Coordinates of C-alpha atoms and ligand atoms in Angstrom, one line a residue:
Chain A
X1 CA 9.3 -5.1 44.0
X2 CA 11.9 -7.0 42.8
X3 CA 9.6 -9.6 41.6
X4 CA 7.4 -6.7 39.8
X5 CA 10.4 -5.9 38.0
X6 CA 10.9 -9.3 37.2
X7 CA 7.4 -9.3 35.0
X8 CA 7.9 -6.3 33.4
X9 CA 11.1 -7.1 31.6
X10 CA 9.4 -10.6 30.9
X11 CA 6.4 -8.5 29.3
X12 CA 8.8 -6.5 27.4
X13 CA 10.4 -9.6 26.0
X14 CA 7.1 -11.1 25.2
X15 CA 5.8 -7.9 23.5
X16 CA 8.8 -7.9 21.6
X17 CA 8.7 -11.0 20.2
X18 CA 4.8 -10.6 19.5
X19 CA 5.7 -7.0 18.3
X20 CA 7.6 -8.4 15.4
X21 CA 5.5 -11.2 14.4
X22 CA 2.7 -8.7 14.1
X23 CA 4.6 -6.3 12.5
X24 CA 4.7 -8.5 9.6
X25 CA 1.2 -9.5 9.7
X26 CA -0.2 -6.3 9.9
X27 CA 2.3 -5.1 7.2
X28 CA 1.1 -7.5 4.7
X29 CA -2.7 -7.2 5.6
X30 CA -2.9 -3.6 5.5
X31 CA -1.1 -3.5 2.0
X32 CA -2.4 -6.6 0.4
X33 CA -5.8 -7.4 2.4
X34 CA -4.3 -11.1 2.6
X35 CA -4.5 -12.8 6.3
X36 CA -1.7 -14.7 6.2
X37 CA -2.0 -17.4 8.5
X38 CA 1.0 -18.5 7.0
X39 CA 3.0 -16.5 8.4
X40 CA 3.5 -18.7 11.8
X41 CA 4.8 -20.9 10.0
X42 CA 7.0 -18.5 8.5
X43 CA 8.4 -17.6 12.1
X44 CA 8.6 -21.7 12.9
X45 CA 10.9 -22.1 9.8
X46 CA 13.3 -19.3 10.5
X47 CA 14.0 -20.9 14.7
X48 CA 14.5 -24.0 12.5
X49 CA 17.1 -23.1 9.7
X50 CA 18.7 -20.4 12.5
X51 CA 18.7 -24.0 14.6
X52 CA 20.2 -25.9 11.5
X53 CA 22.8 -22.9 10.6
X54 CA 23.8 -23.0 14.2
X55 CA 23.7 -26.6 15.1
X56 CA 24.4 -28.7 11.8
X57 CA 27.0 -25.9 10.3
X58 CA 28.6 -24.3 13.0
X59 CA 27.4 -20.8 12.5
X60 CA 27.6 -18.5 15.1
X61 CA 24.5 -17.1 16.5
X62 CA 23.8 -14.1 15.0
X63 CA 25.3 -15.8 11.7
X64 CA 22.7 -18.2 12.1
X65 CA 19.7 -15.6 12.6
X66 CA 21.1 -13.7 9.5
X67 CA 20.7 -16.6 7.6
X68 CA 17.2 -17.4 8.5
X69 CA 16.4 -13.6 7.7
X70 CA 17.5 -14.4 4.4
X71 CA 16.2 -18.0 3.8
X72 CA 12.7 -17.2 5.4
X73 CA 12.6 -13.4 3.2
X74 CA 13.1 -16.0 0.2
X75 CA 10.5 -18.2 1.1
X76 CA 7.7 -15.5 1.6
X77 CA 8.7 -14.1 -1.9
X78 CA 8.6 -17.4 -3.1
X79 CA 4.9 -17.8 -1.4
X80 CA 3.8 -14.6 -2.5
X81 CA 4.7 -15.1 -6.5
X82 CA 3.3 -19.0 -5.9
X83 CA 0.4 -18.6 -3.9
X84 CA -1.4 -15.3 -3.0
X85 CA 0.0 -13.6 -6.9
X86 CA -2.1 -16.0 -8.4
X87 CA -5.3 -15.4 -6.2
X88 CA -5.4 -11.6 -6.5
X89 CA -8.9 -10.7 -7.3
X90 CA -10.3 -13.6 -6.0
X91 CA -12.6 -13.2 -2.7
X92 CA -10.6 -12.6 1.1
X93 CA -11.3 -16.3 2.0
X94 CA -9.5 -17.8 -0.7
X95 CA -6.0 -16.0 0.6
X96 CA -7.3 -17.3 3.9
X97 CA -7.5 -21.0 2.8
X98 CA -4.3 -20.7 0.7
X99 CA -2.2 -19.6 3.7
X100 CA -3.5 -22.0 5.7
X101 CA -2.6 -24.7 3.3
X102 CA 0.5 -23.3 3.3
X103 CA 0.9 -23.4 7.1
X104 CA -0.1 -26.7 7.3
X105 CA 2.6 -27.6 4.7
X106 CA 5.3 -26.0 5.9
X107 CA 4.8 -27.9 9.2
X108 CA 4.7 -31.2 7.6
X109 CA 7.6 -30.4 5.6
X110 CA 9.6 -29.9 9.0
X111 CA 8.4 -32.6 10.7
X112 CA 10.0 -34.3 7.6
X113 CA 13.2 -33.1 7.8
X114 CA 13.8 -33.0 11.7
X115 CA 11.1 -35.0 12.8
X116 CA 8.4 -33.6 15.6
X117 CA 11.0 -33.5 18.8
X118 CA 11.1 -30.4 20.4
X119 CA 15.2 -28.9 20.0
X120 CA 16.7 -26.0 21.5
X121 CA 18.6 -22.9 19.8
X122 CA 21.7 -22.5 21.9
X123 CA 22.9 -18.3 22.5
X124 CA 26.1 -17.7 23.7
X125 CA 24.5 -15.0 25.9
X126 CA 23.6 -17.1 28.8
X127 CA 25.7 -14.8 31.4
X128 CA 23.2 -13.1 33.7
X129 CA 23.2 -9.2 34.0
X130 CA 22.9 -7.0 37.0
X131 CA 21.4 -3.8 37.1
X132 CA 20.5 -1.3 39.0
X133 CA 20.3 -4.5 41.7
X134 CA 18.2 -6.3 39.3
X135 CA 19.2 -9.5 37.8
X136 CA 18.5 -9.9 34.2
X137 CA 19.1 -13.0 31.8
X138 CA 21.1 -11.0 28.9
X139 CA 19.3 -13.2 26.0
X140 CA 16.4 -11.3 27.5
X141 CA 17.9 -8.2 27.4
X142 CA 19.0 -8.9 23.7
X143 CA 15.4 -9.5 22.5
X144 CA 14.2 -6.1 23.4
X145 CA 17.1 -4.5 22.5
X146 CA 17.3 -6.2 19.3
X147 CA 13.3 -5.7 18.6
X148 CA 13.8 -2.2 19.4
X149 CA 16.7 -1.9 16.5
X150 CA 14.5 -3.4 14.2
X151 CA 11.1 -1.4 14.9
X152 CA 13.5 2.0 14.8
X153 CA 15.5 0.6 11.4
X154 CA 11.2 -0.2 9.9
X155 CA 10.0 3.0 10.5
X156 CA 13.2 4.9 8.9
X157 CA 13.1 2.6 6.2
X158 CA 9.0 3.0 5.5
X159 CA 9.3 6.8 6.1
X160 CA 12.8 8.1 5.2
X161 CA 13.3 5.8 1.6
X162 CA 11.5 6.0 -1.9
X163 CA 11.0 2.1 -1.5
X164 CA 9.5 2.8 2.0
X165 CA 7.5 5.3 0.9
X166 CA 6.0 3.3 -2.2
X167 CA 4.7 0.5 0.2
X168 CA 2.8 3.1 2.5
X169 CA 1.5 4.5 -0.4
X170 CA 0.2 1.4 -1.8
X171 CA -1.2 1.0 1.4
X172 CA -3.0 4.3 1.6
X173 CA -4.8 4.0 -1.7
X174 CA -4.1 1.5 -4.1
X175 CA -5.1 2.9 -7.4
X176 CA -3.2 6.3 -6.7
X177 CA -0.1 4.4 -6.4
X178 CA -0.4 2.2 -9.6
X179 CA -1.2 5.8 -11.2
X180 CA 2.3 7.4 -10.4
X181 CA 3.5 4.5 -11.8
X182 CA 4.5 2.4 -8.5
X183 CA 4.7 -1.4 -9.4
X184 CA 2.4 -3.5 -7.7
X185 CA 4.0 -6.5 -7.4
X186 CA 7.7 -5.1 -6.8
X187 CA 5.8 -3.6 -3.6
X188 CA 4.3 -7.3 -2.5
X189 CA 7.7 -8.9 -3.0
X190 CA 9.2 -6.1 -0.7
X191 CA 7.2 -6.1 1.7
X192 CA 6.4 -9.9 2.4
X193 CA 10.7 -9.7 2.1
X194 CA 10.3 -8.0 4.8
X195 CA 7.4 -9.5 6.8
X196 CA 9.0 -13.6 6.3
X197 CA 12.7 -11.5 7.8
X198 CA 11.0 -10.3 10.9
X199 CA 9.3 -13.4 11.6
X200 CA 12.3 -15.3 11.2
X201 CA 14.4 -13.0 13.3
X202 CA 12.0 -12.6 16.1
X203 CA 11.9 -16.5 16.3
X204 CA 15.3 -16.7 16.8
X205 CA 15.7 -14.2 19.2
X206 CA 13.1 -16.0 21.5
X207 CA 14.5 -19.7 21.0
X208 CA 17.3 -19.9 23.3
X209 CA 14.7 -19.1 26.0
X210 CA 11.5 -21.4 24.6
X211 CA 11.7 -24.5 22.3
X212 CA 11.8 -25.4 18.4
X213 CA 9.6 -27.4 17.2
X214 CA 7.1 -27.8 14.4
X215 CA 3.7 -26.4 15.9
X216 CA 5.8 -23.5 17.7
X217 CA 4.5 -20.9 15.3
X218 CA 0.9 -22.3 16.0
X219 CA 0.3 -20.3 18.8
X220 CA 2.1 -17.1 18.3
X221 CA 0.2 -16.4 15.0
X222 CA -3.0 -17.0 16.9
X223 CA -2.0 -14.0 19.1
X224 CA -0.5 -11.9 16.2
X225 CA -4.0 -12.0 14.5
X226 CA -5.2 -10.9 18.2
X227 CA -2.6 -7.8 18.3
X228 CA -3.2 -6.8 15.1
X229 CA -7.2 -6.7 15.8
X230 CA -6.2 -4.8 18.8
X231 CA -4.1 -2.4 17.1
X232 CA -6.4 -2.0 14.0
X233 CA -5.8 -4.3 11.2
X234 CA -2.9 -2.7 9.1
X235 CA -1.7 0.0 12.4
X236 CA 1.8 -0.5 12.6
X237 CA 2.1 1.5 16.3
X238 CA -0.7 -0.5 16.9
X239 CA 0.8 -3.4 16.3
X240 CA 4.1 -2.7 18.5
X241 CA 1.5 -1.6 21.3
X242 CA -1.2 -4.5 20.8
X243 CA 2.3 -6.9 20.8
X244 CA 3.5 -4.9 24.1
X245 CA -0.4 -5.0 25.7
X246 CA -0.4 -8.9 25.2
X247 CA 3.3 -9.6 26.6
X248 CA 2.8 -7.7 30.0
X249 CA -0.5 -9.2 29.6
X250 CA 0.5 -12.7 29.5
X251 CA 3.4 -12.1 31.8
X252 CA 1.8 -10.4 34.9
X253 CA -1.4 -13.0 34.6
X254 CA 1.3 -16.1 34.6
X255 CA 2.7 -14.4 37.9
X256 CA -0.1 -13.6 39.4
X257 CA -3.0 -15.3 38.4
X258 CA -1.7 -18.8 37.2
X259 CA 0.7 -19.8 34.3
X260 CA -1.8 -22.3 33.6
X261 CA -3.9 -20.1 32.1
X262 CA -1.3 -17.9 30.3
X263 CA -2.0 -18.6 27.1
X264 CA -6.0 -17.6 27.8
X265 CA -4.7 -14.2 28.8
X266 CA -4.0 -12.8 25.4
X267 CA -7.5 -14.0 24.1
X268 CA -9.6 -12.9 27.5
X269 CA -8.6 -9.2 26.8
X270 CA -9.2 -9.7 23.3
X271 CA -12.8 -10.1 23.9
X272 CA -12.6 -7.5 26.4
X273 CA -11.2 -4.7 24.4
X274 CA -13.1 -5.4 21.5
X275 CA -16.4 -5.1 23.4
X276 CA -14.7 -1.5 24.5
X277 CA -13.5 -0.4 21.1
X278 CA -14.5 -2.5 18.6
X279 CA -12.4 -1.3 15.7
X280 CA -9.4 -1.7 17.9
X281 CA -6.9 1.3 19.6
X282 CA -5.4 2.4 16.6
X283 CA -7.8 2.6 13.7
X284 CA -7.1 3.9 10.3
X285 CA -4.4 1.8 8.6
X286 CA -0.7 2.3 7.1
X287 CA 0.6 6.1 7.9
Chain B
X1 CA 0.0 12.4 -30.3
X2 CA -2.7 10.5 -28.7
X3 CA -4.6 8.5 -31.3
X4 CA -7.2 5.1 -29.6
X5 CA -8.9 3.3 -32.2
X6 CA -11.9 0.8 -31.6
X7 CA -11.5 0.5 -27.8
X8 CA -13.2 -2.0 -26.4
X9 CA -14.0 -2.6 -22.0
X10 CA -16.0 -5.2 -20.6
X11 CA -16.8 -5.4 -17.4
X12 CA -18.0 -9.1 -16.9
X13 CA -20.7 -9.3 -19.8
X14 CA -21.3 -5.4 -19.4
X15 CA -19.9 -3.4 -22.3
X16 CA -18.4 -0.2 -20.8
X17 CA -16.9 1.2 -24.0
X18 CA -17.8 1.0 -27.3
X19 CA -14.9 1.1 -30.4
X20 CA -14.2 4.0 -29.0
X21 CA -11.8 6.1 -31.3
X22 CA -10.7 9.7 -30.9
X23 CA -6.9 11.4 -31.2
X24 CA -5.5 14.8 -29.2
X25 CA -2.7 16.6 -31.5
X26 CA 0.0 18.4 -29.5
X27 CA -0.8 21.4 -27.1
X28 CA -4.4 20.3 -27.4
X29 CA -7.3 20.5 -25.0
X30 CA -9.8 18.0 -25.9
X31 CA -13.2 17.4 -23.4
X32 CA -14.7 14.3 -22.9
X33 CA -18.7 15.3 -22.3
X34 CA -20.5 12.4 -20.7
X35 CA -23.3 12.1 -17.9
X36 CA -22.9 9.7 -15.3
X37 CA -21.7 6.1 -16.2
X38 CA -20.7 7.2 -19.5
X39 CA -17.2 5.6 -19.3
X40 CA -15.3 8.3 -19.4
X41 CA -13.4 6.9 -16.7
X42 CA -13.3 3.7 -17.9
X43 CA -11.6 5.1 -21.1
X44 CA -9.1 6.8 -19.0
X45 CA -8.3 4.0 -16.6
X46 CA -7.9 1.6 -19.9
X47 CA -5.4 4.7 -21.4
X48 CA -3.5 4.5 -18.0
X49 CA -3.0 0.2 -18.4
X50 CA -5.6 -0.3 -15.4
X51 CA -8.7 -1.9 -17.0
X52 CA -8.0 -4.6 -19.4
X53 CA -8.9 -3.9 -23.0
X54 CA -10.9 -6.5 -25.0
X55 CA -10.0 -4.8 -28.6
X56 CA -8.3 -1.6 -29.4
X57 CA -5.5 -0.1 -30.1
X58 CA -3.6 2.9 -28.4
X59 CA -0.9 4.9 -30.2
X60 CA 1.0 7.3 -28.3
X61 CA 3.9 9.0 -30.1
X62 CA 3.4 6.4 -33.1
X63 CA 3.8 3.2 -30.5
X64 CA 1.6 1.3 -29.3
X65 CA 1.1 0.9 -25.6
X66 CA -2.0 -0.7 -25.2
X67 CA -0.8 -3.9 -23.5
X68 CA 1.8 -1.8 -21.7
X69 CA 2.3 -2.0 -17.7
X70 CA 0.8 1.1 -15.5
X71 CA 4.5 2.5 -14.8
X72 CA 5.5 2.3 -18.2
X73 CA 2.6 3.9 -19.6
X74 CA 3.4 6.5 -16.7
X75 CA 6.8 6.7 -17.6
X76 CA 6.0 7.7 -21.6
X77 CA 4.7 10.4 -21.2
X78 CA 1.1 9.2 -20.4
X79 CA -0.1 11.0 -16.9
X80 CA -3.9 10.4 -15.2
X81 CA -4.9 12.8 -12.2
X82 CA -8.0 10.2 -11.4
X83 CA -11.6 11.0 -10.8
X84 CA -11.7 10.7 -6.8
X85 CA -8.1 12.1 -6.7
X86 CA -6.7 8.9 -4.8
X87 CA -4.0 11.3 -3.1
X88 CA -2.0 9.4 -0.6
X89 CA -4.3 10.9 2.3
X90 CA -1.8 10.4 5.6
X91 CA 1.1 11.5 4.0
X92 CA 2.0 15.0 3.4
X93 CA 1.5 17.5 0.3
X94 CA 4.9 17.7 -0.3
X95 CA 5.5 13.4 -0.3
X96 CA 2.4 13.1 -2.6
X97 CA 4.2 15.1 -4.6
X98 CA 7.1 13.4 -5.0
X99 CA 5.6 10.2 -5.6
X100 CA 4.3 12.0 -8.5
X101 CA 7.6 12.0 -9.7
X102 CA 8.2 8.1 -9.0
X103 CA 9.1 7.2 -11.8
X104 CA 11.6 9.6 -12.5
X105 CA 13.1 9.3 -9.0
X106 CA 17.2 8.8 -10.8
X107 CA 16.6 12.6 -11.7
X108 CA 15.8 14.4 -8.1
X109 CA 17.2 17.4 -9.6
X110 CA 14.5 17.9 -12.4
X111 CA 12.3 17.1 -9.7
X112 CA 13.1 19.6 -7.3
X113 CA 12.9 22.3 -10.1
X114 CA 9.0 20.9 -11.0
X115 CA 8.0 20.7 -7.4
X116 CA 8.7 24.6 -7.2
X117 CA 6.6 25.1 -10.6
X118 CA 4.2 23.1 -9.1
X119 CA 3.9 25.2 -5.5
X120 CA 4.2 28.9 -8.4
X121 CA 1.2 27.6 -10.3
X122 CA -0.8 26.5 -6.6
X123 CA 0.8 28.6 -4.2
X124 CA -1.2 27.6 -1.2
X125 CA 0.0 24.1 -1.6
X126 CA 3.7 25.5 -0.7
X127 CA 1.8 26.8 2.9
X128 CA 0.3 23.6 3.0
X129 CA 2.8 21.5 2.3
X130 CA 3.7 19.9 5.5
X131 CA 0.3 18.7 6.1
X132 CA -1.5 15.5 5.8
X133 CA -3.1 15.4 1.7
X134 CA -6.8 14.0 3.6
X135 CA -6.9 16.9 6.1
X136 CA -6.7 19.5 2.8
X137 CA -9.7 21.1 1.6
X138 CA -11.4 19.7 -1.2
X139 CA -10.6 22.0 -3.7
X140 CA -6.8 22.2 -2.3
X141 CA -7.0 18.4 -2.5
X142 CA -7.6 18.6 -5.9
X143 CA -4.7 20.5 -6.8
X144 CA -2.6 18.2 -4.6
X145 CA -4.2 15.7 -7.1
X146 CA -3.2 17.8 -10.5
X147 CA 0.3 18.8 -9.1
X148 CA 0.8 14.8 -8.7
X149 CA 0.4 14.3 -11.9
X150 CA 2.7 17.3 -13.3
X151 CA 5.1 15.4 -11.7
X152 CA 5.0 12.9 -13.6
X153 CA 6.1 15.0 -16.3
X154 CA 2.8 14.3 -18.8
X155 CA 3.1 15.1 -22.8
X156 CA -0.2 14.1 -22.6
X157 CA -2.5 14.7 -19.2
X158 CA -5.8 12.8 -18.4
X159 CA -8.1 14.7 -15.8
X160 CA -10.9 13.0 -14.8
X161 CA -13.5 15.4 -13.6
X162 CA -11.0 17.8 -11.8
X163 CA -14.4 20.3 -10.7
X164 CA -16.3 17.5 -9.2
X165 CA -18.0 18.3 -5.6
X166 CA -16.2 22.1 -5.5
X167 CA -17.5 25.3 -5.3
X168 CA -18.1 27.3 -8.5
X169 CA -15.2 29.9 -7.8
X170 CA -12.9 26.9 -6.9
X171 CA -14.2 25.4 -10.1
X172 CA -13.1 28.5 -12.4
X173 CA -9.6 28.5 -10.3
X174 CA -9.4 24.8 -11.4
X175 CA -9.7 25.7 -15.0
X176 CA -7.7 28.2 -15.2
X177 CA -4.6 26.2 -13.7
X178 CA -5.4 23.5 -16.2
X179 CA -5.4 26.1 -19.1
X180 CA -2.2 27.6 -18.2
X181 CA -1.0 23.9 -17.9
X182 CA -2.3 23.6 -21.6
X183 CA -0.5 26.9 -22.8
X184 CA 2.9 25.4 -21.8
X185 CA 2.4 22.5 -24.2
X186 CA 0.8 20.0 -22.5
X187 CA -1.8 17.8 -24.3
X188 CA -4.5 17.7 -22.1
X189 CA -7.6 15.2 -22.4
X190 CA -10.9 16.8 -20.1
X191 CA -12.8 14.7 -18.6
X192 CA -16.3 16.9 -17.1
X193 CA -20.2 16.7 -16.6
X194 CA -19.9 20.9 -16.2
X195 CA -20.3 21.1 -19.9
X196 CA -20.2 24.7 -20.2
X197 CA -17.1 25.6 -18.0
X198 CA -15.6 22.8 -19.9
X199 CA -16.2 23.9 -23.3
X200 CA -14.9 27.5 -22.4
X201 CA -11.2 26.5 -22.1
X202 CA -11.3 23.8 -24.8
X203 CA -9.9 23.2 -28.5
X204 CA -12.3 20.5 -29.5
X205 CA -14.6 18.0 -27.4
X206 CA -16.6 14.5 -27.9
X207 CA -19.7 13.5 -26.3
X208 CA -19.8 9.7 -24.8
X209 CA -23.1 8.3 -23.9
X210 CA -23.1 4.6 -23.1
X211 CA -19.7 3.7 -23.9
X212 CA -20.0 5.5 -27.6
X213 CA -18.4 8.9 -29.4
X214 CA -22.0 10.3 -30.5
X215 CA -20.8 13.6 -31.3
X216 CA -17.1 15.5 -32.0
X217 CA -16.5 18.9 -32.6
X218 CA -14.5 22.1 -32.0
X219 CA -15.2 24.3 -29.1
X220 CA -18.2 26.4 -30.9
X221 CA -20.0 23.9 -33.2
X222 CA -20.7 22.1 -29.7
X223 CA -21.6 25.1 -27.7
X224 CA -23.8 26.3 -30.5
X225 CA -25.7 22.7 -30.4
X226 CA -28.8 22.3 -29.5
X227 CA -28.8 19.0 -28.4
X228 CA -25.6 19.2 -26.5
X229 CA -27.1 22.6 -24.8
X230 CA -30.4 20.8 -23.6
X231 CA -28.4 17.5 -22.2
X232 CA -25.4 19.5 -20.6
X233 CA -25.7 23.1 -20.3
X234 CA -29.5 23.2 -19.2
X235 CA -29.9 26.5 -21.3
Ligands
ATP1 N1 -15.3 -2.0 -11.9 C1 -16.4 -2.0 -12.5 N2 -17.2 -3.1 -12.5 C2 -18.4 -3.1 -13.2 N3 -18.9 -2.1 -13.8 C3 -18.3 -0.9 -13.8 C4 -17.0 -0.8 -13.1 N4 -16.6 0.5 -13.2 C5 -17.5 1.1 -14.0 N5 -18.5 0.3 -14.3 C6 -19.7 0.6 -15.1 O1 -19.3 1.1 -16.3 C7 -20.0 2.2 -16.7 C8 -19.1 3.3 -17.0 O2 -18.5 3.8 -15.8 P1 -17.5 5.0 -15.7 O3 -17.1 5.1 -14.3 O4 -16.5 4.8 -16.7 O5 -18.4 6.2 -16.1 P2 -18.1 7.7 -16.0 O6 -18.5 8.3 -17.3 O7 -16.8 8.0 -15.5 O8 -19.2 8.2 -14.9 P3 -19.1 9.3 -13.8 O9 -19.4 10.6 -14.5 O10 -20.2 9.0 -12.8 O11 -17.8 9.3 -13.2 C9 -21.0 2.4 -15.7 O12 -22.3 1.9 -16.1 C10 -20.5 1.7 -14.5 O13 -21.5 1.3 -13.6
MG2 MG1 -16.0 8.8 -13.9

């Protein structure tokens, strides 16, 4: 029972962390139709300046992850007006190769600077927390709690604000925005803003418990494109659920199938599902 | 008020409007008469900054704003309630129309005070107004879609085939709001295939076939035309 316990709080922390990355991706997709496969690399880059702040400048932790917020928000403005602004029009695959490309440079560009070793992202919340006779690693704790902030603080910004409201409209129809005099490109920058800051922070949250290193965003983005599928490309419940279905996923199979095939999981009930409901659980786009 | 002169639209190779020129004096109501494919949305979309022209000019208030963005063009005075509609279909009646007012979101006050005009002149929207725009009917959809744009607070308002796909009474309700619209002072350009409704609530109106003004005229030199009764009216 115990043990049970065990895997659900390590599928919650899994989901979280895949919650936020998708949350991004499916932001960005279902407002700008651009699969940004740059966006692992977005996450890689924020463990690695949160690692920098932290490690090279003596930033506290939470400093450290504020600043990668900031510096990786930056970077996916700066990708947007340099990369995917100038392709707008041209066909999906385009956006596809571009972000690729950009991927692929942002990972050599790392591997430049701090070379390919893997590093670790130290927390100061190592102390381990009992509850309700369970013990719990508080970094683990902090993740969902922290994701949970974050998905709560989304939603009141998307539905509650003008600015919020101006990026679901965009979303919901495009033409009708630009008509009431929303500005299309003030919405991209916003929301990849937001996209590269989740990213970022949800890499940093899940460092002190895996590694940082240059291909780290590799496989996570892999999955984000799965939970977004799942949750219908631009859902953003569906994207917290798909993230939350592929944690618990990953987690229960590594406990009781074999961690060796952990990272299969996510893809195995991929197929599955898809072959169930083929335009995934949440259909229908940015609400 | 609204004067274009020698617009010009390509689409690719494909010439979608032809030096088009026409003007709508204050307090107006001028119809654009066109079959399918005419361009009269074209021309509207080009108006609004959302097609690019190729030659032209647009004067609005004695300034140009052809090359002008979308917001500014919205913000000047220049409103479009789009062929389609293009409401904001998840979100509610009431957030549609708030975003009609986008661009003058620093005065919430004025726009508190046009939202309740808006819910007098379509009262069923004030019912409605809680519920998702797409689950509307079409003809309430519709009004969603013109209430957007008086939001916007329009001088001058494009409507791009407002009676498209309703039901003749819902069509004649449709008119009427938009001539009551008109009798405030609102310049209002007509977009419509329904010739005949059209023409009944109109000062003057131009035919467009193929990208090109054939024909202009007041309300009665066009109802009394032959040509324009055979091709539109069917009488
Ligand atoms: N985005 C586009 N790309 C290429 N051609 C277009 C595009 N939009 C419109 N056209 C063409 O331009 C011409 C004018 O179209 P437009 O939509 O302006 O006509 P319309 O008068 O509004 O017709 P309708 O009454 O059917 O709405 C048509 O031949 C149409 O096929
Ligand atoms: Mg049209």
């Amino acid at each position: 029972m115990v043990m049970f316990f065990q895997q659900i709080l390590n599928g919650l922390t899994l989901g979280s962390v895949y919650s936020l990355v998708a949350l991004g991706l499916t932001l960005i997709y279902g407002i700008l139709h651009i699969p940004n496969f740059s966006h692992g690399a977005l996450y890689m880059v924020g463990a690695y300046f949160a690692y920098f702040f932290a490690g090279s400048l003596g930033v506290p932790y939470w400093g450290a992850m504020a600043g990668a917020a900031v510096v990786v928000a930056l970077l996916a403005v700066a990708s947007e007006r340099l990369v995917f602004r100038p392709l707008r029009g041209a066909p999906v695959l385009h956006d596809m190769i571009a972000a690729i490309g950009l991927l692929l440079f942002l990972e050599a560009v790392v591997q430049a600077i701090w070379g390919a070793d893997f590093h670790r992202l130290q927390s100061p919340h190592t102390q381990i927390v009992h509850l309700f006779g369970l013990v719990a690693p508080a970094q683990r704790l902090l993740i969902v709690a922290a994701a949970f902030a974050l998905m709560l603080g989304l939603h009141l910004f998307l539905q509650r604000t003008v600015m919020g409201s101006t990026i679901i409209a965009m979303a919901q129809d495009r033409e009708g925005a630009a008509l009431v005099g929303i500005d299309a490109s003030r919405v991209s920058m916003v929301t990849f803003a937001i996209s590269g800051a989740l990213a970022a922070v949800a890499a940093v949250l899940f460092a002190p418990i895996s590694l940082v290193y240059p291909a780290m965003g590799d496989l996570v983005i892999l999955k984000a494109f799965v939970i977004i599928i799942l949750g219908g490309m631009g859902s953003l419940p569906g994207a917290i659920l798909g993230g939350m279905v592929i944690g618990f996923a990953e987690s229960f199979g590594a406990f009781y199938i074999s961690t060796n095939y952990k990272d299969i999981i996510a893809f195995a009930l991929f197929v599955l599902i898809m072959s169930v409901r083929p335009s995934g659980l949440f259909p229908g786009g940015v609400r | 008020m609204l004067r274009l002169d020698g617009l010009t639209l390509h689409y690719g190779q494909f010439r979608a409007l032809d030096r088009v020129s026409l003007h709508a004096g204050p307090g107006e109501l001028v119809v654009m008469l066109g079959a399918n494919g005419a361009g009269k949305s074209s021309l509207f979309l080009a108006i609004s900054g959302l097609r690019k022209l190729s030659a032209g000019s647009i004067r609005f208030n004695e300034r140009e704003v052809a090359r002008d963005k979308p917001s500014d063009i919205v913000a000047s005075g220049i409103v479009h309630c789009p062929e389609g509609r293009k409401l904001f279909p998840g979100m509610s009646v009431a957030k549609n129309l708030m975003l009609g007012a986008y661009v003058h979101r620093r005065d919430r006050r004025g726009s508190d005070a046009l939202i309740d005009r808006v819910f007098g002149l379509f009262p069923m929207l004030h019912d409605k107004r809680n519920d998702p725009a797409g689950s509307l009917s079409g003809g309430q959809q519709q009004m969603v879609a013109i209430g957007r744009a008086l939001m916007g607070r329009p001088q001058v308002l494009l409507l791009d085939e407002p009676s498209l796909g309703l039901a003749p009474l819902v069509v004649r309700q449709v008119l009427a709001a938009i001539k009551a619209i008109n009798a405030e002072g609102t310049t209002v350009l007509l977009a419509e295939q329904n010739a005949y409704a059209a023409l009944q609530i109109a000062d003057r109106a131009y035919v467009i076939e193929s990208g090109r003004i054939v024909m202009e005229g007041d309300r009665q030199t066009l109802l009394n035309d032959e040509s324009i009764r055979r091709a539109y009216i069917g009488a």
